[in-house]
mmCIF file with all atom_site columns, C-alpha atoms in Angstrom:
data_model
loop_
_atom_site.group_PDB
_atom_site.id
_atom_site.type_symbol
_atom_site.label_atom_id
_atom_site.label_alt_id
_atom_site.label_comp_id
_atom_site.label_asym_id
_atom_site.label_entity_id
_atom_site.label_seq_id
_atom_site.pdbx_PDB_ins_code
_atom_site.Cartn_x
_atom_site.Cartn_y
_atom_site.Cartn_z
_atom_site.occupancy
_atom_site.B_iso_or_equiv
_atom_site.pdbx_formal_charge
_atom_site.auth_seq_id
_atom_site.auth_comp_id
_atom_site.auth_asym_id
_atom_site.auth_atom_id
_atom_site.pdbx_PDB_model_num
ATOM 1  C CA . UNK A 1 1  ? -13.529 -9.488  33.650  1.00 0.00 ? 36  UNK A CA 1
ATOM 2  C CA . UNK A 1 2  ? -14.723 -8.990  30.060  1.00 0.00 ? 37  UNK A CA 1
ATOM 3  C CA . UNK A 1 3  ? -12.709 -5.796  29.684  1.00 0.00 ? 38  UNK A CA 1
ATOM 4  C CA . UNK A 1 4  ? -9.571  -7.610  30.812  1.00 0.00 ? 39  UNK A CA 1
ATOM 5  C CA . UNK A 1 5  ? -10.119 -10.343 28.247  1.00 0.00 ? 40  UNK A CA 1
ATOM 6  C CA . UNK A 1 6  ? -10.736 -7.777  25.487  1.00 0.00 ? 41  UNK A CA 1
ATOM 7  C CA . UNK A 1 7  ? -7.546  -5.960  26.536  1.00 0.00 ? 42  UNK A CA 1
ATOM 8  C CA . UNK A 1 8  ? -5.616  -9.239  26.427  1.00 0.00 ? 43  UNK A CA 1
ATOM 9  C CA . UNK A 1 9  ? -7.040  -10.016 22.987  1.00 0.00 ? 44  UNK A CA 1
ATOM 10 C CA . UNK A 1 10 ? -6.093  -6.596  21.562  1.00 0.00 ? 45  UNK A CA 1
ATOM 11 C CA . UNK A 1 11 ? -2.610  -6.807  23.109  1.00 0.00 ? 46  UNK A CA 1
ATOM 12 C CA . UNK A 1 12 ? -2.058  -10.170 21.505  1.00 0.00 ? 47  UNK A CA 1
ATOM 13 C CA . UNK A 1 13 ? -3.535  -9.406  18.080  1.00 0.00 ? 48  UNK A CA 1
ATOM 14 C CA . UNK A 1 14 ? -1.816  -6.038  17.650  1.00 0.00 ? 49  UNK A CA 1
ATOM 15 C CA . UNK A 1 15 ? 1.542   -7.496  18.771  1.00 0.00 ? 50  UNK A CA 1
ATOM 16 C CA . UNK A 1 16 ? 1.940   -4.771  21.352  1.00 0.00 ? 51  UNK A CA 1
ATOM 17 C CA . UNK A 1 17 ? 2.738   -7.412  23.921  1.00 0.00 ? 52  UNK A CA 1
ATOM 18 C CA . UNK A 1 18 ? 2.262   -7.393  27.645  1.00 0.00 ? 53  UNK A CA 1
ATOM 19 C CA . UNK A 1 19 ? 5.317   -5.354  28.691  1.00 0.00 ? 54  UNK A CA 1
ATOM 20 C CA . UNK A 1 20 ? 6.449   -4.220  32.090  1.00 0.00 ? 55  UNK A CA 1
ATOM 21 C CA . UNK A 1 21 ? 3.815   -1.516  32.418  1.00 0.00 ? 56  UNK A CA 1
ATOM 22 C CA . UNK A 1 22 ? 0.292   -2.798  32.094  1.00 0.00 ? 57  UNK A CA 1
ATOM 23 C CA . UNK A 1 23 ? -2.972  -0.955  32.669  1.00 0.00 ? 58  UNK A CA 1
ATOM 24 C CA . UNK A 1 24 ? -4.563  -1.796  35.988  1.00 0.00 ? 59  UNK A CA 1
ATOM 25 C CA . UNK A 1 25 ? -7.863  0.031   36.197  1.00 0.00 ? 60  UNK A CA 1
ATOM 26 C CA . UNK A 1 26 ? -10.761 -0.271  33.765  1.00 0.00 ? 61  UNK A CA 1
ATOM 27 C CA . UNK A 1 27 ? -10.180 3.279   32.552  1.00 0.00 ? 62  UNK A CA 1
ATOM 28 C CA . UNK A 1 28 ? -6.550  2.486   31.742  1.00 0.00 ? 63  UNK A CA 1
ATOM 29 C CA . UNK A 1 29 ? -7.525  -0.725  29.952  1.00 0.00 ? 64  UNK A CA 1
ATOM 30 C CA . UNK A 1 30 ? -10.190 1.082   27.954  1.00 0.00 ? 65  UNK A CA 1
ATOM 31 C CA . UNK A 1 31 ? -7.693  3.767   26.947  1.00 0.00 ? 66  UNK A CA 1
ATOM 32 C CA . UNK A 1 32 ? -5.092  1.133   25.981  1.00 0.00 ? 67  UNK A CA 1
ATOM 33 C CA . UNK A 1 33 ? -7.663  -0.710  23.848  1.00 0.00 ? 68  UNK A CA 1
ATOM 34 C CA . UNK A 1 34 ? -8.599  2.554   22.129  1.00 0.00 ? 69  UNK A CA 1
ATOM 35 C CA . UNK A 1 35 ? -4.949  3.402   21.409  1.00 0.00 ? 70  UNK A CA 1
ATOM 36 C CA . UNK A 1 36 ? -4.216  -0.082  20.054  1.00 0.00 ? 71  UNK A CA 1
ATOM 37 C CA . UNK A 1 37 ? -7.342  0.011   17.868  1.00 0.00 ? 72  UNK A CA 1
ATOM 38 C CA . UNK A 1 38 ? -6.396  3.471   16.587  1.00 0.00 ? 73  UNK A CA 1
ATOM 39 C CA . UNK A 1 39 ? -2.935  2.172   15.712  1.00 0.00 ? 74  UNK A CA 1
ATOM 40 C CA . UNK A 1 40 ? -4.382  -0.701  13.742  1.00 0.00 ? 75  UNK A CA 1
ATOM 41 C CA . UNK A 1 41 ? -6.730  1.624   11.846  1.00 0.00 ? 76  UNK A CA 1
ATOM 42 C CA . UNK A 1 42 ? -3.913  4.068   11.071  1.00 0.00 ? 77  UNK A CA 1
ATOM 43 C CA . UNK A 1 43 ? -1.619  1.301   9.853   1.00 0.00 ? 78  UNK A CA 1
ATOM 44 C CA . UNK A 1 44 ? -4.353  -0.156  7.624   1.00 0.00 ? 79  UNK A CA 1
ATOM 45 C CA . UNK A 1 45 ? -5.083  3.291   6.163   1.00 0.00 ? 80  UNK A CA 1
ATOM 46 C CA . UNK A 1 46 ? -1.422  3.987   5.434   1.00 0.00 ? 81  UNK A CA 1
ATOM 47 C CA . UNK A 1 47 ? -0.950  0.563   3.857   1.00 0.00 ? 82  UNK A CA 1
ATOM 48 C CA . UNK A 1 48 ? -3.978  1.027   1.610   1.00 0.00 ? 83  UNK A CA 1
ATOM 49 C CA . UNK A 1 49 ? -2.808  4.470   0.455   1.00 0.00 ? 84  UNK A CA 1
ATOM 50 C CA . UNK A 1 50 ? 0.698   3.188   -0.292  1.00 0.00 ? 85  UNK A CA 1
ATOM 51 C CA . UNK A 1 51 ? -0.749  0.264   -2.236  1.00 0.00 ? 86  UNK A CA 1
ATOM 52 C CA . UNK A 1 52 ? -2.960  2.619   -4.246  1.00 0.00 ? 87  UNK A CA 1
ATOM 53 C CA . UNK A 1 53 ? -0.006  4.849   -5.147  1.00 0.00 ? 88  UNK A CA 1
ATOM 54 C CA . UNK A 1 54 ? 2.126   1.887   -6.204  1.00 0.00 ? 89  UNK A CA 1
ATOM 55 C CA . UNK A 1 55 ? -0.729  0.478   -8.278  1.00 0.00 ? 90  UNK A CA 1
ATOM 56 C CA . UNK A 1 56 ? -1.230  3.820   -10.015 1.00 0.00 ? 91  UNK A CA 1
ATOM 57 C CA . UNK A 1 57 ? 2.468   4.059   -10.852 1.00 0.00 ? 92  UNK A CA 1
ATOM 58 C CA . UNK A 1 58 ? 2.414   0.551   -12.300 1.00 0.00 ? 93  UNK A CA 1
ATOM 59 C CA . UNK A 1 59 ? -0.609  1.378   -14.446 1.00 0.00 ? 94  UNK A CA 1
ATOM 60 C CA . UNK A 1 60 ? 1.038   4.522   -15.812 1.00 0.00 ? 95  UNK A CA 1
ATOM 61 C CA . UNK A 1 61 ? 4.190   2.606   -16.690 1.00 0.00 ? 96  UNK A CA 1
ATOM 62 C CA . UNK A 1 62 ? 2.169   -0.075  -18.461 1.00 0.00 ? 97  UNK A CA 1
ATOM 63 C CA . UNK A 1 63 ? 0.266   2.562   -20.432 1.00 0.00 ? 98  UNK A CA 1
ATOM 64 C CA . UNK A 1 64 ? 3.511   4.271   -21.486 1.00 0.00 ? 99  UNK A CA 1
ATOM 65 C CA . UNK A 1 65 ? 4.981   0.929   -22.563 1.00 0.00 ? 100 UNK A CA 1
ATOM 66 C CA . UNK A 1 66 ? 1.878   0.198   -24.654 1.00 0.00 ? 101 UNK A CA 1
ATOM 67 C CA . UNK A 1 67 ? 2.297   3.519   -26.465 1.00 0.00 ? 102 UNK A CA 1
ATOM 68 C CA . UNK A 1 68 ? 5.963   2.791   -27.183 1.00 0.00 ? 103 UNK A CA 1
ATOM 69 C CA . UNK A 1 69 ? 5.057   -0.651  -28.516 1.00 0.00 ? 104 UNK A CA 1
ATOM 70 C CA . UNK A 1 70 ? 2.385   0.882   -30.755 1.00 0.00 ? 105 UNK A CA 1
ATOM 71 C CA . UNK A 1 71 ? 4.900   3.333   -32.208 1.00 0.00 ? 106 UNK A CA 1
ATOM 72 C CA . UNK A 1 72 ? 7.398   0.513   -32.801 1.00 0.00 ? 107 UNK A CA 1
ATOM 73 C CA . UNK A 1 73 ? 4.765   -1.565  -34.556 1.00 0.00 ? 108 UNK A CA 1
ATOM 74 C CA . UNK A 1 74 ? 3.732   1.363   -36.734 1.00 0.00 ? 109 UNK A CA 1
ATOM 75 C CA . UNK A 1 75 ? 7.346   2.101   -37.676 1.00 0.00 ? 110 UNK A CA 1
ATOM 76 C CA . UNK A 1 76 ? 7.904   -1.504  -38.712 1.00 0.00 ? 111 UNK A CA 1
ATOM 77 C CA . UNK A 1 77 ? 4.615   -1.570  -40.609 1.00 0.00 ? 112 UNK A CA 1
ATOM 78 C CA . UNK A 1 78 ? 5.648   1.509   -42.599 1.00 0.00 ? 113 UNK A CA 1
ATOM 79 C CA . UNK A 1 79 ? 9.173   0.058   -43.123 1.00 0.00 ? 114 UNK A CA 1
ATOM 80 C CA . UNK A 1 80 ? 10.898  3.149   -41.783 1.00 0.00 ? 115 UNK A CA 1
ATOM 81 C CA . UNK A 1 81 ? 14.704  3.118   -41.820 1.00 0.00 ? 116 UNK A CA 1
ATOM 82 C CA . UNK A 1 82 ? 16.394  2.112   -38.557 1.00 0.00 ? 117 UNK A CA 1
ATOM 83 C CA . UNK A 1 83 ? 17.938  5.506   -37.897 1.00 0.00 ? 118 UNK A CA 1
ATOM 84 C CA . UNK A 1 84 ? 14.540  7.192   -38.301 1.00 0.00 ? 119 UNK A CA 1
ATOM 85 C CA . UNK A 1 85 ? 12.882  4.619   -35.987 1.00 0.00 ? 120 UNK A CA 1
ATOM 86 C CA . UNK A 1 86 ? 15.589  5.220   -33.414 1.00 0.00 ? 121 UNK A CA 1
ATOM 87 C CA . UNK A 1 87 ? 15.171  8.995   -33.550 1.00 0.00 ? 122 UNK A CA 1
ATOM 88 C CA . UNK A 1 88 ? 11.378  8.654   -33.269 1.00 0.00 ? 123 UNK A CA 1
ATOM 89 C CA . UNK A 1 89 ? 11.646  6.504   -30.150 1.00 0.00 ? 124 UNK A CA 1
ATOM 90 C CA . UNK A 1 90 ? 14.128  8.783   -28.436 1.00 0.00 ? 125 UNK A CA 1
#
């Protein structure tokens, strides 16, 4: 009884649904719960890694933009001619 309710809970939470083929025995239900749980763990891991990569890319872009802004500020401070500022920034 408890295993069936846990199976129902995992099916509902993981959005796997109830489908046409459902596990009947306790062994099948246990296996289905394990597979659904593994899927959730894998999806969470992949999402966290993708988020970390995107965050790292954003940080690198922000750091590069800060350097460009520093160079622009320095060029203006030193009153460099426009053509020289342009060539420095390219």
